[in-house]
Amino acid sequence: MYLNAWLAWSPEIVLTLAWAGMLVCGALWPRTHPYMRHATLAALLIALGLAGLVAANAHSLYGLYFSEAAKLDSVTTFGRLLFGSAGVLVVLASWDVHGEENAVEFFGLFVLSLLGEVVIVSGQNLLMLFLGIELLALPTYALIAIHKTRARAIAAGLKYFLLGMFASVVMLYGMALLYGSLGTISYVHALFPDPSHLSAARLGVLQFAFFFLILGLGFKVTAFPFHFWSPDVYAGGSTQVVAYISTVPKVAIMLAIFRILGPAFSTGYPIAKWFLIAIAVLSMVYGNIVALMQDDVRRMLAYSGVANTGYMLIAIIAGGADSQAALLFFLVVYTFGNLGAFFVVLGMGEDRHITIGDFDGLARRYPVLALAMGCFLFSLAGTPPLAGFFGKFALFKSAVAHGLPLLALVGLVTTVISVGYYLKIASNMYGDLVQRDLPEGRAIERIPVPLRIALVLAVTATLVTGVLGIPLFLGAL
Amino acid sequence: MSAVVGLREFLVLSAVLFALGLYGALSKKSAIMILMAIELMTNAVNIALIAMSRFLTPGLMTGQFFAAFIMVVSTAEIGLGLALVLALYRRTRTVEVDRIDRLKG
């Protein structure tokens, strides 16, 4: 059993060792700083390989570990692989930006926060969830603040930190109440039990606690009333960090919410369920409409993230195995689409705001970059040949299958709205192929090779998920 | 009127502390004061956890351990928070949150 535990958690052990090694080497030998990025990339690739090996030996390694504190199953493996691949892309995108300066801090913190995400996804009790969220969040506060030139980045980091801590404490209060009403913090068998076994008073406390818990978690996934920090923070931090915090942490916490609520939730807790439905609907409507009005592309992507949170919540509200499959698929689509879109913004220049006008005539001047951006945008929008379409289709189908046709309808209508702002960029990029006298957008410096590789990988991932989505789609018809 | 201090009294204390912290976190302008208010809320959570652990599941110590972890994590948080406050203060000579907001650009 001991050997099994070492093998089963080898990807995390490798990452922890890499982090510790980087910290020690960086402190003792400053000359190693330029190699931190290589070390991070190597550690991530090794961890990905090990995660694959563990998944290949699922029958002997999957199960509960550490006194039922962590669970290794297909969802954990999914998380490991997705976070690892996203991590590789972010390291490639940060290759030149953090090659020398702040390399130890940047890559060390980055690895720590990836570890936090695996803790969140594999955790089986509220303590693990709390520790995972803090391990994820504390490095990201610092990552936002690390920026060569801008005081604004530190201000954004401090703002993110204060609001994030506030949300964590509110979530903790919810956890304390949950513990008080249930007598346990474990959710090995789902946290929310069948309500018919609970007294009315306990049920009341439980639903009350649920509000606090969702307030805290909703902040982290930028769901509607708790999203207000995201546009400012996204506009303040450096682009590759923002690309990271807008995707991977959200995915991890969504998976954790799915684990926490469990099968009894969708039928037994009407008030809490309506609360979630309200959040989902408002996120979709508000996120998409406000995104339509943005000029700064990073702010637009922040609001598009709010809207996408709403879509993910649809699967969580619906519950059930088919919704889980839909959620996992959509999370992959969202991760690569969003990372890619931010990487294109990064490629267009780091030093100032990138507005929608900057995309004018991009297709003529930088056809490959424009094609990549088009691919990400249309995937995020959910246009048929690309992955996003199958993701949203699966989500809406699971909502209809679980008796929530109106929720699916709201999703559909807001998706149509969202096409508006995604298309605005696309039409700017390709507009002057039709009409010659449009103004020039901004010139782009040479895009570094690692970022190019990251873009190619993100496009490939989007296309491959799209192709993989076709059988899923046909099977559902 | 019983003189015994029971779970209810601890939970009321916890709720009052939490509400005080909530008020402080939402009303104060200085980042330091907000940090302190959030610490107050954290300690309210700790009191609630320990009281529930003592009165509801006395044999298990779950709440006590949870509270111990929260204390460790919140120490780390304060370390990071003060570092951020200092870094910002060196550049802008202010720790007031609403003035930081105006530093766009």
Coordinates of C-alpha atoms in Angstrom, one line a residue:
Chain A
M1 CA 0.0 0.0 0.0
Y2 CA 2.8 2.4 0.8
L3 CA 4.6 1.7 -2.5
N4 CA 1.3 2.2 -4.2
A5 CA 0.8 5.6 -2.6
W6 CA 4.2 6.7 -3.8
L7 CA 3.5 5.5 -7.3
A8 CA 0.0 6.9 -7.4
W9 CA 1.0 10.4 -6.4
S10 CA 4.3 10.5 -8.2
P11 CA 3.3 13.4 -10.5
E12 CA 2.7 15.6 -7.5
I13 CA 5.9 14.4 -5.8
V14 CA 7.9 15.3 -9.0
L15 CA 6.4 18.8 -9.1
T16 CA 7.1 19.3 -5.3
L17 CA 10.7 18.2 -5.7
A18 CA 11.1 20.4 -8.7
W19 CA 9.7 23.4 -6.8
A20 CA 12.0 22.8 -3.8
G21 CA 15.0 22.2 -6.1
M22 CA 14.3 25.4 -8.0
L23 CA 14.0 27.4 -4.8
V24 CA 17.3 26.1 -3.4
C25 CA 19.3 26.4 -6.6
G26 CA 17.9 29.9 -7.3
A27 CA 19.0 31.0 -3.8
L28 CA 22.4 29.5 -3.9
W29 CA 23.5 29.9 -7.5
P30 CA 22.0 33.0 -9.2
R31 CA 23.5 31.7 -12.5
T32 CA 20.9 29.0 -12.6
H33 CA 18.0 31.6 -13.0
P34 CA 17.8 31.3 -16.8
Y35 CA 17.4 27.6 -16.5
M36 CA 14.3 27.7 -14.2
R37 CA 12.0 27.7 -17.2
H38 CA 13.7 24.6 -18.6
A39 CA 13.4 22.9 -15.2
T40 CA 9.7 23.8 -14.9
L41 CA 9.0 22.5 -18.4
A42 CA 10.9 19.3 -17.8
A43 CA 9.1 18.7 -14.5
L44 CA 5.7 19.3 -16.0
L45 CA 6.4 17.0 -18.9
I46 CA 7.7 14.3 -16.5
A47 CA 4.6 14.8 -14.3
L48 CA 2.3 14.5 -17.3
G49 CA 4.0 11.3 -18.4
L50 CA 3.7 9.8 -14.9
A51 CA 0.0 10.9 -14.7
G52 CA -0.5 9.0 -18.0
L53 CA 1.3 5.9 -16.6
V54 CA -0.8 6.0 -13.4
A55 CA -4.0 6.2 -15.5
A56 CA -2.8 3.2 -17.5
N57 CA -2.6 1.2 -14.2
A58 CA -5.9 2.5 -13.0
H59 CA -7.1 -0.9 -11.7
S60 CA -4.3 -1.2 -9.1
L61 CA -3.7 2.5 -8.3
Y62 CA -7.1 4.2 -8.3
G63 CA -8.8 4.6 -5.0
L64 CA -8.9 6.6 -1.8
Y65 CA -5.6 7.6 -0.2
F66 CA -4.4 9.3 3.1
S67 CA -7.3 8.3 5.4
E68 CA -9.8 9.0 2.7
A69 CA -8.5 12.6 2.3
A70 CA -7.7 12.3 -1.4
K71 CA -9.2 10.2 -4.2
L72 CA -7.5 9.1 -7.3
D73 CA -10.0 8.5 -10.0
S74 CA -10.7 9.4 -13.6
V75 CA -11.6 13.0 -12.6
T76 CA -8.3 13.4 -10.8
T77 CA -6.5 12.1 -13.8
F78 CA -8.5 14.4 -16.1
G79 CA -7.5 17.3 -13.8
R80 CA -3.8 16.3 -13.8
L81 CA -3.6 16.0 -17.5
L82 CA -5.5 19.2 -18.2
F83 CA -3.7 21.3 -15.7
G84 CA -0.3 19.9 -16.8
S85 CA -0.9 20.6 -20.4
A86 CA -2.2 24.1 -19.6
G87 CA 0.9 24.6 -17.4
V88 CA 3.2 23.6 -20.3
L89 CA 1.5 26.2 -22.5
V90 CA 1.8 28.9 -19.9
V91 CA 5.5 28.1 -19.3
L92 CA 6.1 28.4 -23.0
A93 CA 4.2 31.7 -23.2
S94 CA 6.3 33.0 -20.3
W95 CA 9.5 31.8 -21.7
D96 CA 11.1 35.1 -22.7
V97 CA 9.1 37.4 -20.3
H98 CA 10.3 35.6 -17.2
G99 CA 13.5 34.1 -18.6
E100 CA 15.9 35.9 -16.3
E101 CA 14.2 38.4 -14.0
N102 CA 12.1 37.0 -11.2
A103 CA 12.5 33.5 -12.8
V104 CA 12.7 31.6 -9.5
E105 CA 9.7 33.4 -8.0
F106 CA 7.6 33.2 -11.1
F107 CA 8.1 29.6 -12.0
G108 CA 8.3 28.4 -8.4
L109 CA 4.9 30.1 -7.5
F110 CA 3.5 28.8 -10.7
V111 CA 4.3 25.1 -9.9
L112 CA 2.9 25.6 -6.4
S113 CA -0.4 26.9 -7.7
L114 CA -0.6 23.9 -10.1
L115 CA -0.1 21.6 -7.2
G116 CA -3.0 23.4 -5.3
E117 CA -5.3 22.6 -8.2
V118 CA -4.6 18.9 -8.0
V119 CA -5.2 19.1 -4.3
I120 CA -8.6 20.7 -5.0
V121 CA -9.6 18.1 -7.6
S122 CA -8.5 15.1 -5.7
G123 CA -9.5 16.3 -2.2
Q124 CA -12.3 14.4 -0.5
N125 CA -13.0 16.7 2.5
L126 CA -13.5 20.4 3.2
L127 CA -10.1 20.8 4.8
M128 CA -8.4 19.5 1.7
L129 CA -10.6 21.8 -0.4
F130 CA -9.6 24.8 1.8
L131 CA -5.9 23.9 1.7
G132 CA -6.0 23.4 -2.0
I133 CA -7.8 26.7 -2.7
E134 CA -5.2 28.5 -0.6
L135 CA -2.3 26.7 -2.2
L136 CA -3.7 27.7 -5.5
A137 CA -4.7 31.2 -4.6
L138 CA -1.7 32.5 -2.6
P139 CA 0.8 32.1 -5.4
T140 CA -1.6 33.7 -7.9
Y141 CA -1.9 36.8 -5.8
A142 CA 1.9 37.2 -6.0
L143 CA 2.0 36.2 -9.7
I144 CA -0.4 39.0 -10.5
A145 CA 1.8 41.5 -8.7
I146 CA 5.1 40.3 -10.3
H147 CA 5.6 42.7 -13.2
K148 CA 8.7 44.5 -14.3
T149 CA 7.4 48.0 -14.8
R150 CA 3.8 48.6 -13.6
A151 CA 2.7 49.8 -10.2
R152 CA -0.7 48.9 -11.4
A153 CA 0.2 45.3 -11.3
I154 CA 0.9 45.5 -7.6
A155 CA -2.3 47.4 -7.0
A156 CA -4.1 44.7 -8.9
G157 CA -2.4 42.0 -6.9
L158 CA -3.3 43.7 -3.6
K159 CA -6.9 44.1 -4.7
Y160 CA -7.1 40.5 -5.8
F161 CA -5.5 39.4 -2.5
L162 CA -7.8 41.4 -0.2
L163 CA -11.0 40.3 -2.1
G164 CA -9.7 36.7 -2.4
M165 CA -9.0 36.5 1.3
F166 CA -12.4 37.9 2.1
A167 CA -14.0 35.3 -0.1
S168 CA -12.0 32.5 1.5
V169 CA -13.1 33.5 5.0
V170 CA -16.7 33.7 4.0
M171 CA -16.3 30.2 2.4
L172 CA -14.7 29.0 5.7
Y173 CA -17.7 30.2 7.7
G174 CA -19.8 28.2 5.4
M175 CA -17.6 25.2 5.9
A176 CA -17.8 25.6 9.7
L177 CA -21.6 25.7 9.5
L178 CA -21.6 22.7 7.2
Y179 CA -19.5 20.8 9.6
G180 CA -21.8 21.8 12.5
S181 CA -24.9 20.6 10.7
L182 CA -23.5 17.4 9.3
G183 CA -20.9 16.4 11.9
T184 CA -18.4 15.6 9.2
I185 CA -16.3 17.4 6.7
S186 CA -15.8 14.4 4.3
Y187 CA -17.5 14.3 1.0
V188 CA -16.3 10.8 0.0
H189 CA -20.0 10.0 -0.4
A190 CA -21.1 13.5 -1.4
L191 CA -21.5 16.3 1.2
F192 CA -25.2 16.8 0.7
P193 CA -27.0 13.8 2.0
D194 CA -30.5 12.7 1.2
P195 CA -32.5 15.5 3.0
S196 CA -35.2 13.1 4.2
H197 CA -32.8 11.9 6.8
L198 CA -32.2 15.4 8.2
S199 CA -34.2 17.4 10.7
A200 CA -35.7 20.6 9.5
A201 CA -33.3 22.7 11.6
R202 CA -30.3 21.0 10.2
L203 CA -31.6 21.3 6.7
G204 CA -32.0 25.0 7.3
V205 CA -28.5 25.5 8.6
L206 CA -27.2 23.4 5.7
Q207 CA -28.9 25.6 3.1
F208 CA -27.7 28.7 4.9
A209 CA -24.1 27.3 4.9
F210 CA -24.5 26.6 1.2
F211 CA -24.9 30.3 0.5
F212 CA -21.6 31.1 2.2
L213 CA -19.8 28.3 0.5
I214 CA -21.1 29.3 -2.9
L215 CA -20.2 32.9 -2.2
G216 CA -16.6 32.0 -1.6
L217 CA -16.3 29.5 -4.4
G218 CA -18.3 31.8 -6.8
F219 CA -15.7 34.5 -6.2
K220 CA -12.9 32.1 -7.4
V221 CA -14.8 31.0 -10.5
T222 CA -16.0 34.6 -11.3
A223 CA -19.7 33.8 -11.1
F224 CA -22.0 36.8 -11.6
P225 CA -22.4 38.8 -8.4
F226 CA -18.9 37.9 -7.3
H227 CA -17.1 38.6 -10.6
F228 CA -16.4 42.3 -10.1
W229 CA -12.7 41.9 -9.4
S230 CA -11.9 40.0 -12.6
P231 CA -11.9 42.8 -15.2
D232 CA -9.6 45.0 -13.1
V233 CA -7.3 42.2 -12.1
Y234 CA -7.2 40.8 -15.7
A235 CA -6.3 44.2 -17.1
G236 CA -3.6 44.8 -14.4
G237 CA -1.6 41.6 -14.4
S238 CA 0.8 40.4 -17.1
T239 CA -1.0 38.7 -19.9
Q240 CA 0.4 35.2 -19.5
V241 CA -0.5 35.1 -15.7
V242 CA -4.0 36.4 -16.5
A243 CA -4.4 33.7 -19.2
Y244 CA -3.5 31.2 -16.5
I245 CA -5.7 32.5 -13.6
S246 CA -8.7 32.9 -15.9
T247 CA -8.7 29.3 -16.9
V248 CA -7.1 26.6 -14.8
P249 CA -8.2 27.6 -11.3
K250 CA -11.7 28.0 -12.5
V251 CA -11.6 24.5 -14.0
A252 CA -10.3 23.0 -10.8
I253 CA -12.9 24.6 -8.6
M254 CA -15.7 23.7 -11.0
L255 CA -14.6 20.1 -10.7
A256 CA -14.6 20.4 -6.9
I257 CA -18.1 21.9 -6.8
F258 CA -19.2 19.0 -8.9
R259 CA -17.7 16.6 -6.4
I260 CA -19.1 18.4 -3.3
L261 CA -22.8 18.6 -4.4
G262 CA -23.3 15.0 -5.3
P263 CA -26.3 13.2 -6.6
A264 CA -28.8 14.1 -3.8
F265 CA -28.3 17.8 -4.4
S266 CA -30.3 18.3 -7.6
T267 CA -33.5 16.8 -6.2
G268 CA -33.3 17.4 -2.4
Y269 CA -32.3 21.0 -2.0
P270 CA -34.7 23.2 -4.0
I271 CA -33.7 26.6 -2.4
A272 CA -30.0 26.0 -2.9
K273 CA -30.7 24.8 -6.4
W274 CA -32.7 27.9 -7.3
F275 CA -29.8 30.0 -5.9
L276 CA -27.4 28.3 -8.2
I277 CA -29.8 28.6 -11.2
A278 CA -30.1 32.3 -10.5
I279 CA -26.3 32.7 -10.4
A280 CA -25.9 30.7 -13.6
V281 CA -28.6 32.7 -15.5
L282 CA -27.3 36.0 -14.3
S283 CA -23.7 35.1 -15.2
M284 CA -24.6 34.1 -18.7
V285 CA -26.8 37.2 -19.3
Y286 CA -24.7 39.8 -17.6
G287 CA -21.3 38.4 -18.8
N288 CA -22.3 38.3 -22.4
I289 CA -24.1 41.7 -22.5
V290 CA -21.3 43.5 -20.8
A291 CA -18.6 41.8 -22.9
L292 CA -20.4 43.2 -25.9
M293 CA -19.7 46.7 -24.7
Q294 CA -16.0 46.3 -23.9
D295 CA -13.2 47.8 -26.0
D296 CA -10.2 46.4 -24.1
V297 CA -9.8 42.8 -25.3
R298 CA -8.6 41.5 -21.9
R299 CA -11.7 43.0 -20.2
M300 CA -13.8 41.5 -22.9
L301 CA -12.3 38.1 -22.2
A302 CA -12.8 38.6 -18.5
Y303 CA -16.6 39.1 -19.0
S304 CA -16.6 36.3 -21.5
G305 CA -15.1 34.2 -18.7
V306 CA -18.1 35.2 -16.4
A307 CA -20.5 34.0 -19.1
N308 CA -18.6 30.8 -19.5
T309 CA -18.8 30.2 -15.8
G310 CA -22.6 30.4 -16.2
Y311 CA -22.5 27.7 -18.9
M312 CA -20.4 25.4 -16.7
L313 CA -22.8 25.9 -13.8
I314 CA -25.6 24.5 -16.1
A315 CA -23.9 21.0 -15.9
I316 CA -23.4 21.3 -12.1
I317 CA -27.1 22.2 -11.6
A318 CA -28.3 19.3 -13.8
G319 CA -26.1 16.8 -12.0
G320 CA -25.7 13.2 -13.1
A321 CA -23.1 11.2 -15.1
D322 CA -24.0 12.6 -18.5
S323 CA -23.7 16.2 -17.2
Q324 CA -20.3 15.3 -15.8
A325 CA -19.1 14.2 -19.2
A326 CA -20.5 17.4 -20.7
L327 CA -18.8 19.5 -18.1
L328 CA -15.4 17.8 -18.5
F329 CA -15.6 18.2 -22.3
F330 CA -16.6 21.9 -22.0
L331 CA -13.8 22.5 -19.5
V332 CA -11.2 21.3 -22.0
V333 CA -12.7 23.4 -24.8
Y334 CA -12.8 26.5 -22.5
T335 CA -9.2 26.0 -21.2
F336 CA -7.6 25.9 -24.6
G337 CA -9.8 28.5 -26.3
N338 CA -9.3 31.0 -23.5
L339 CA -5.6 30.3 -23.1
G340 CA -5.1 30.7 -26.8
A341 CA -7.0 33.9 -27.1
F342 CA -5.0 35.4 -24.2
F343 CA -1.7 34.2 -25.9
V344 CA -2.7 36.0 -29.1
V345 CA -3.2 39.2 -27.0
L346 CA 0.2 38.5 -25.4
G347 CA 1.7 38.2 -28.9
M348 CA 0.3 41.5 -29.9
G349 CA 2.3 43.3 -27.3
E350 CA 2.6 43.4 -23.5
D351 CA 3.1 47.0 -22.7
R352 CA -0.3 48.6 -23.3
H353 CA -4.0 47.8 -23.6
I354 CA -4.9 45.8 -26.6
T355 CA -8.2 47.1 -28.0
I356 CA -10.5 45.6 -30.5
G357 CA -9.3 48.2 -33.0
D358 CA -5.8 46.8 -32.8
F359 CA -7.1 43.7 -34.6
D360 CA -7.9 45.8 -37.8
G361 CA -6.5 44.1 -40.8
L362 CA -4.6 41.5 -38.8
A363 CA -5.4 38.8 -41.4
R364 CA -3.5 40.6 -44.1
R365 CA -0.5 41.5 -42.1
Y366 CA -0.2 38.4 -39.9
P367 CA -2.4 35.7 -41.5
V368 CA -1.4 32.8 -39.3
L369 CA -1.9 34.8 -36.0
A370 CA -5.3 35.9 -37.3
L371 CA -6.2 32.4 -38.2
A372 CA -5.3 31.2 -34.7
M373 CA -7.3 33.9 -33.1
G374 CA -10.2 33.1 -35.3
C375 CA -10.0 29.5 -34.3
F376 CA -10.0 30.3 -30.6
L377 CA -12.8 32.9 -30.9
F378 CA -15.1 30.7 -32.9
S379 CA -14.4 27.8 -30.5
L380 CA -15.4 30.1 -27.5
A381 CA -18.4 31.3 -29.4
G382 CA -19.5 27.7 -30.2
T383 CA -19.6 27.7 -34.0
P384 CA -20.2 24.2 -35.4
P385 CA -17.0 22.8 -36.8
L386 CA -15.0 23.7 -33.7
A387 CA -14.9 22.1 -30.2
G388 CA -16.9 24.9 -28.5
F389 CA -20.0 23.9 -30.4
F390 CA -20.0 20.3 -29.2
G391 CA -19.2 21.5 -25.6
K392 CA -22.1 23.8 -25.5
F393 CA -24.4 21.3 -27.2
A394 CA -23.5 18.7 -24.6
L395 CA -24.2 21.1 -21.8
F396 CA -27.5 22.2 -23.1
K397 CA -28.5 18.7 -23.8
S398 CA -27.8 17.6 -20.3
A399 CA -29.9 20.5 -19.0
V400 CA -32.8 19.4 -21.1
A401 CA -32.4 15.8 -20.1
H402 CA -32.6 16.8 -16.4
G403 CA -35.8 18.8 -16.8
L404 CA -34.3 22.3 -17.1
P405 CA -35.2 23.3 -20.7
L406 CA -35.5 27.0 -19.7
L407 CA -31.9 27.0 -18.5
A408 CA -30.8 25.5 -21.8
L409 CA -32.9 28.2 -23.6
V410 CA -31.1 31.0 -21.7
G411 CA -27.8 29.4 -22.6
L412 CA -28.8 29.3 -26.2
V413 CA -30.0 32.9 -26.4
T414 CA -26.9 34.2 -24.6
T415 CA -24.6 32.2 -26.9
V416 CA -26.2 34.0 -29.8
I417 CA -25.4 37.3 -28.0
S418 CA -21.8 36.2 -27.4
V419 CA -21.3 35.6 -31.1
G420 CA -21.6 39.4 -31.4
Y421 CA -18.4 40.3 -29.6
Y422 CA -16.4 37.3 -30.8
L423 CA -17.4 38.2 -34.4
K424 CA -16.5 41.8 -33.8
I425 CA -12.8 40.9 -33.5
A426 CA -13.0 38.4 -36.3
S427 CA -14.6 41.0 -38.6
N428 CA -11.9 43.5 -37.7
M429 CA -9.2 41.0 -38.5
Y430 CA -10.7 39.9 -41.9
G431 CA -12.6 43.1 -42.7
D432 CA -10.1 44.6 -45.1
L433 CA -9.9 41.6 -47.3
V434 CA -13.3 42.8 -48.5
Q435 CA -12.9 46.5 -48.0
R436 CA -9.5 48.1 -48.7
D437 CA -9.6 51.5 -47.0
L438 CA -9.9 50.5 -43.4
P439 CA -7.4 51.9 -40.9
E440 CA -4.2 50.0 -40.0
G441 CA -4.2 48.2 -36.7
R442 CA -1.1 48.2 -34.5
A443 CA 2.2 46.8 -35.7
I444 CA 3.5 43.7 -33.9
E445 CA 7.0 43.0 -32.9
R446 CA 8.4 39.6 -33.6
I447 CA 6.6 36.9 -31.7
P448 CA 9.0 34.8 -29.8
V449 CA 9.3 31.1 -30.9
P450 CA 8.1 29.5 -27.6
L451 CA 5.0 31.6 -27.8
R452 CA 4.5 30.4 -31.3
I453 CA 4.8 26.8 -30.2
A454 CA 2.3 27.5 -27.4
L455 CA -0.1 29.0 -30.0
V456 CA 0.3 26.1 -32.3
L457 CA -0.3 23.6 -29.5
A458 CA -3.4 25.5 -28.4
V459 CA -4.8 25.5 -31.9
T460 CA -4.1 21.8 -32.2
A461 CA -5.8 21.1 -28.9
T462 CA -8.9 23.1 -30.0
L463 CA -9.1 21.3 -33.3
V464 CA -8.4 17.8 -31.9
T465 CA -11.1 18.3 -29.2
G466 CA -13.4 19.4 -31.9
V467 CA -12.8 16.2 -33.9
L468 CA -13.2 14.1 -30.8
G469 CA -16.4 15.9 -30.1
I470 CA -18.0 14.8 -33.4
P471 CA -18.8 11.2 -32.3
L472 CA -20.1 12.5 -28.9
F473 CA -22.4 14.8 -30.9
L474 CA -23.5 12.1 -33.4
G475 CA -24.1 9.6 -30.5
A476 CA -26.4 12.1 -28.8
L477 CA -28.6 12.6 -31.9
Chain B
M1 CA -31.3 30.9 33.0
S2 CA -28.5 28.5 33.0
A3 CA -25.0 29.5 34.0
V4 CA -23.3 26.9 31.8
V5 CA -21.7 28.2 28.7
G6 CA -22.8 25.9 25.9
L7 CA -22.5 25.7 22.1
R8 CA -25.1 28.4 21.6
E9 CA -23.0 31.0 23.4
F10 CA -19.9 30.2 21.4
L11 CA -21.8 30.3 18.2
V12 CA -23.3 33.7 19.1
L13 CA -19.8 35.0 20.0
S14 CA -18.5 33.7 16.7
A15 CA -21.3 35.3 14.7
V16 CA -20.8 38.6 16.4
L17 CA -17.1 38.6 15.7
F18 CA -17.7 37.6 12.1
A19 CA -20.2 40.4 11.7
L20 CA -17.8 42.9 13.2
G21 CA -15.0 41.7 10.9
L22 CA -17.4 41.9 7.9
Y23 CA -18.3 45.5 8.8
G24 CA -14.7 46.4 9.1
A25 CA -13.6 44.7 5.9
L26 CA -16.4 46.5 3.9
S27 CA -16.1 49.9 5.5
K28 CA -12.4 50.5 6.1
K29 CA -10.2 52.3 3.5
S30 CA -6.7 51.2 4.6
A31 CA -5.5 47.9 3.3
I32 CA -4.0 47.2 6.8
M33 CA -7.3 47.7 8.5
I34 CA -9.0 45.4 6.0
L35 CA -6.4 42.8 6.7
M36 CA -7.1 43.0 10.4
A37 CA -10.8 42.8 9.9
I38 CA -10.4 39.7 7.8
E39 CA -8.2 38.2 10.5
L40 CA -11.1 38.9 12.9
M41 CA -13.4 37.0 10.6
T42 CA -10.9 34.1 10.4
N43 CA -10.8 33.8 14.2
A44 CA -14.6 33.9 14.3
V45 CA -14.6 30.8 12.1
N46 CA -12.0 29.2 14.3
I47 CA -14.2 29.7 17.4
A48 CA -17.2 28.2 15.6
L49 CA -15.2 25.2 14.4
I50 CA -13.6 24.4 17.8
A51 CA -16.9 24.9 19.7
M52 CA -18.8 22.6 17.2
S53 CA -16.0 20.1 17.4
R54 CA -16.1 20.1 21.2
F55 CA -19.9 19.9 21.6
L56 CA -21.0 18.0 18.5
T57 CA -18.3 15.4 17.8
P58 CA -16.2 15.4 21.0
G59 CA -14.2 12.3 20.1
L60 CA -13.1 13.3 16.7
M61 CA -11.2 16.6 17.0
T62 CA -12.0 17.4 13.3
G63 CA -12.8 21.0 14.1
Q64 CA -9.8 21.5 16.2
F65 CA -7.5 20.3 13.4
F66 CA -9.3 22.4 10.9
A67 CA -8.8 25.4 13.0
A68 CA -5.1 24.6 13.4
F69 CA -4.7 24.5 9.7
I70 CA -6.6 27.7 9.2
M71 CA -4.3 29.5 11.7
V72 CA -1.2 28.3 9.8
V73 CA -2.6 29.3 6.4
S74 CA -3.8 32.7 7.6
T75 CA -0.2 33.4 8.9
A76 CA 1.1 32.8 5.4
E77 CA -1.6 35.0 4.0
I78 CA -0.7 37.9 6.3
G79 CA 2.9 37.5 5.3
L80 CA 2.0 37.8 1.6
G81 CA -0.5 40.6 2.3
L82 CA 2.0 42.7 4.2
A83 CA 4.6 42.2 1.5
L84 CA 2.2 43.4 -1.2
V85 CA 1.2 46.4 1.0
L86 CA 4.9 47.3 1.5
A87 CA 5.7 46.9 -2.2
L88 CA 2.8 49.2 -3.1
Y89 CA 3.6 51.7 -0.4
R90 CA 7.2 52.0 -1.7
R91 CA 5.9 53.0 -5.2
T92 CA 2.9 55.0 -4.4
R93 CA 3.1 56.2 -0.8
T94 CA -0.4 55.1 0.0
V95 CA -2.1 52.0 1.4
E96 CA -5.7 53.2 0.9
V97 CA -7.7 50.9 -1.3
D98 CA -9.9 53.5 -2.9
R99 CA -6.9 55.6 -3.9
I100 CA -5.2 52.6 -5.3
D101 CA -8.3 52.2 -7.5
R102 CA -7.7 55.5 -9.1
L103 CA -4.1 54.6 -10.1
K104 CA -5.2 53.3 -13.5
G105 CA -2.7 53.5 -16.3

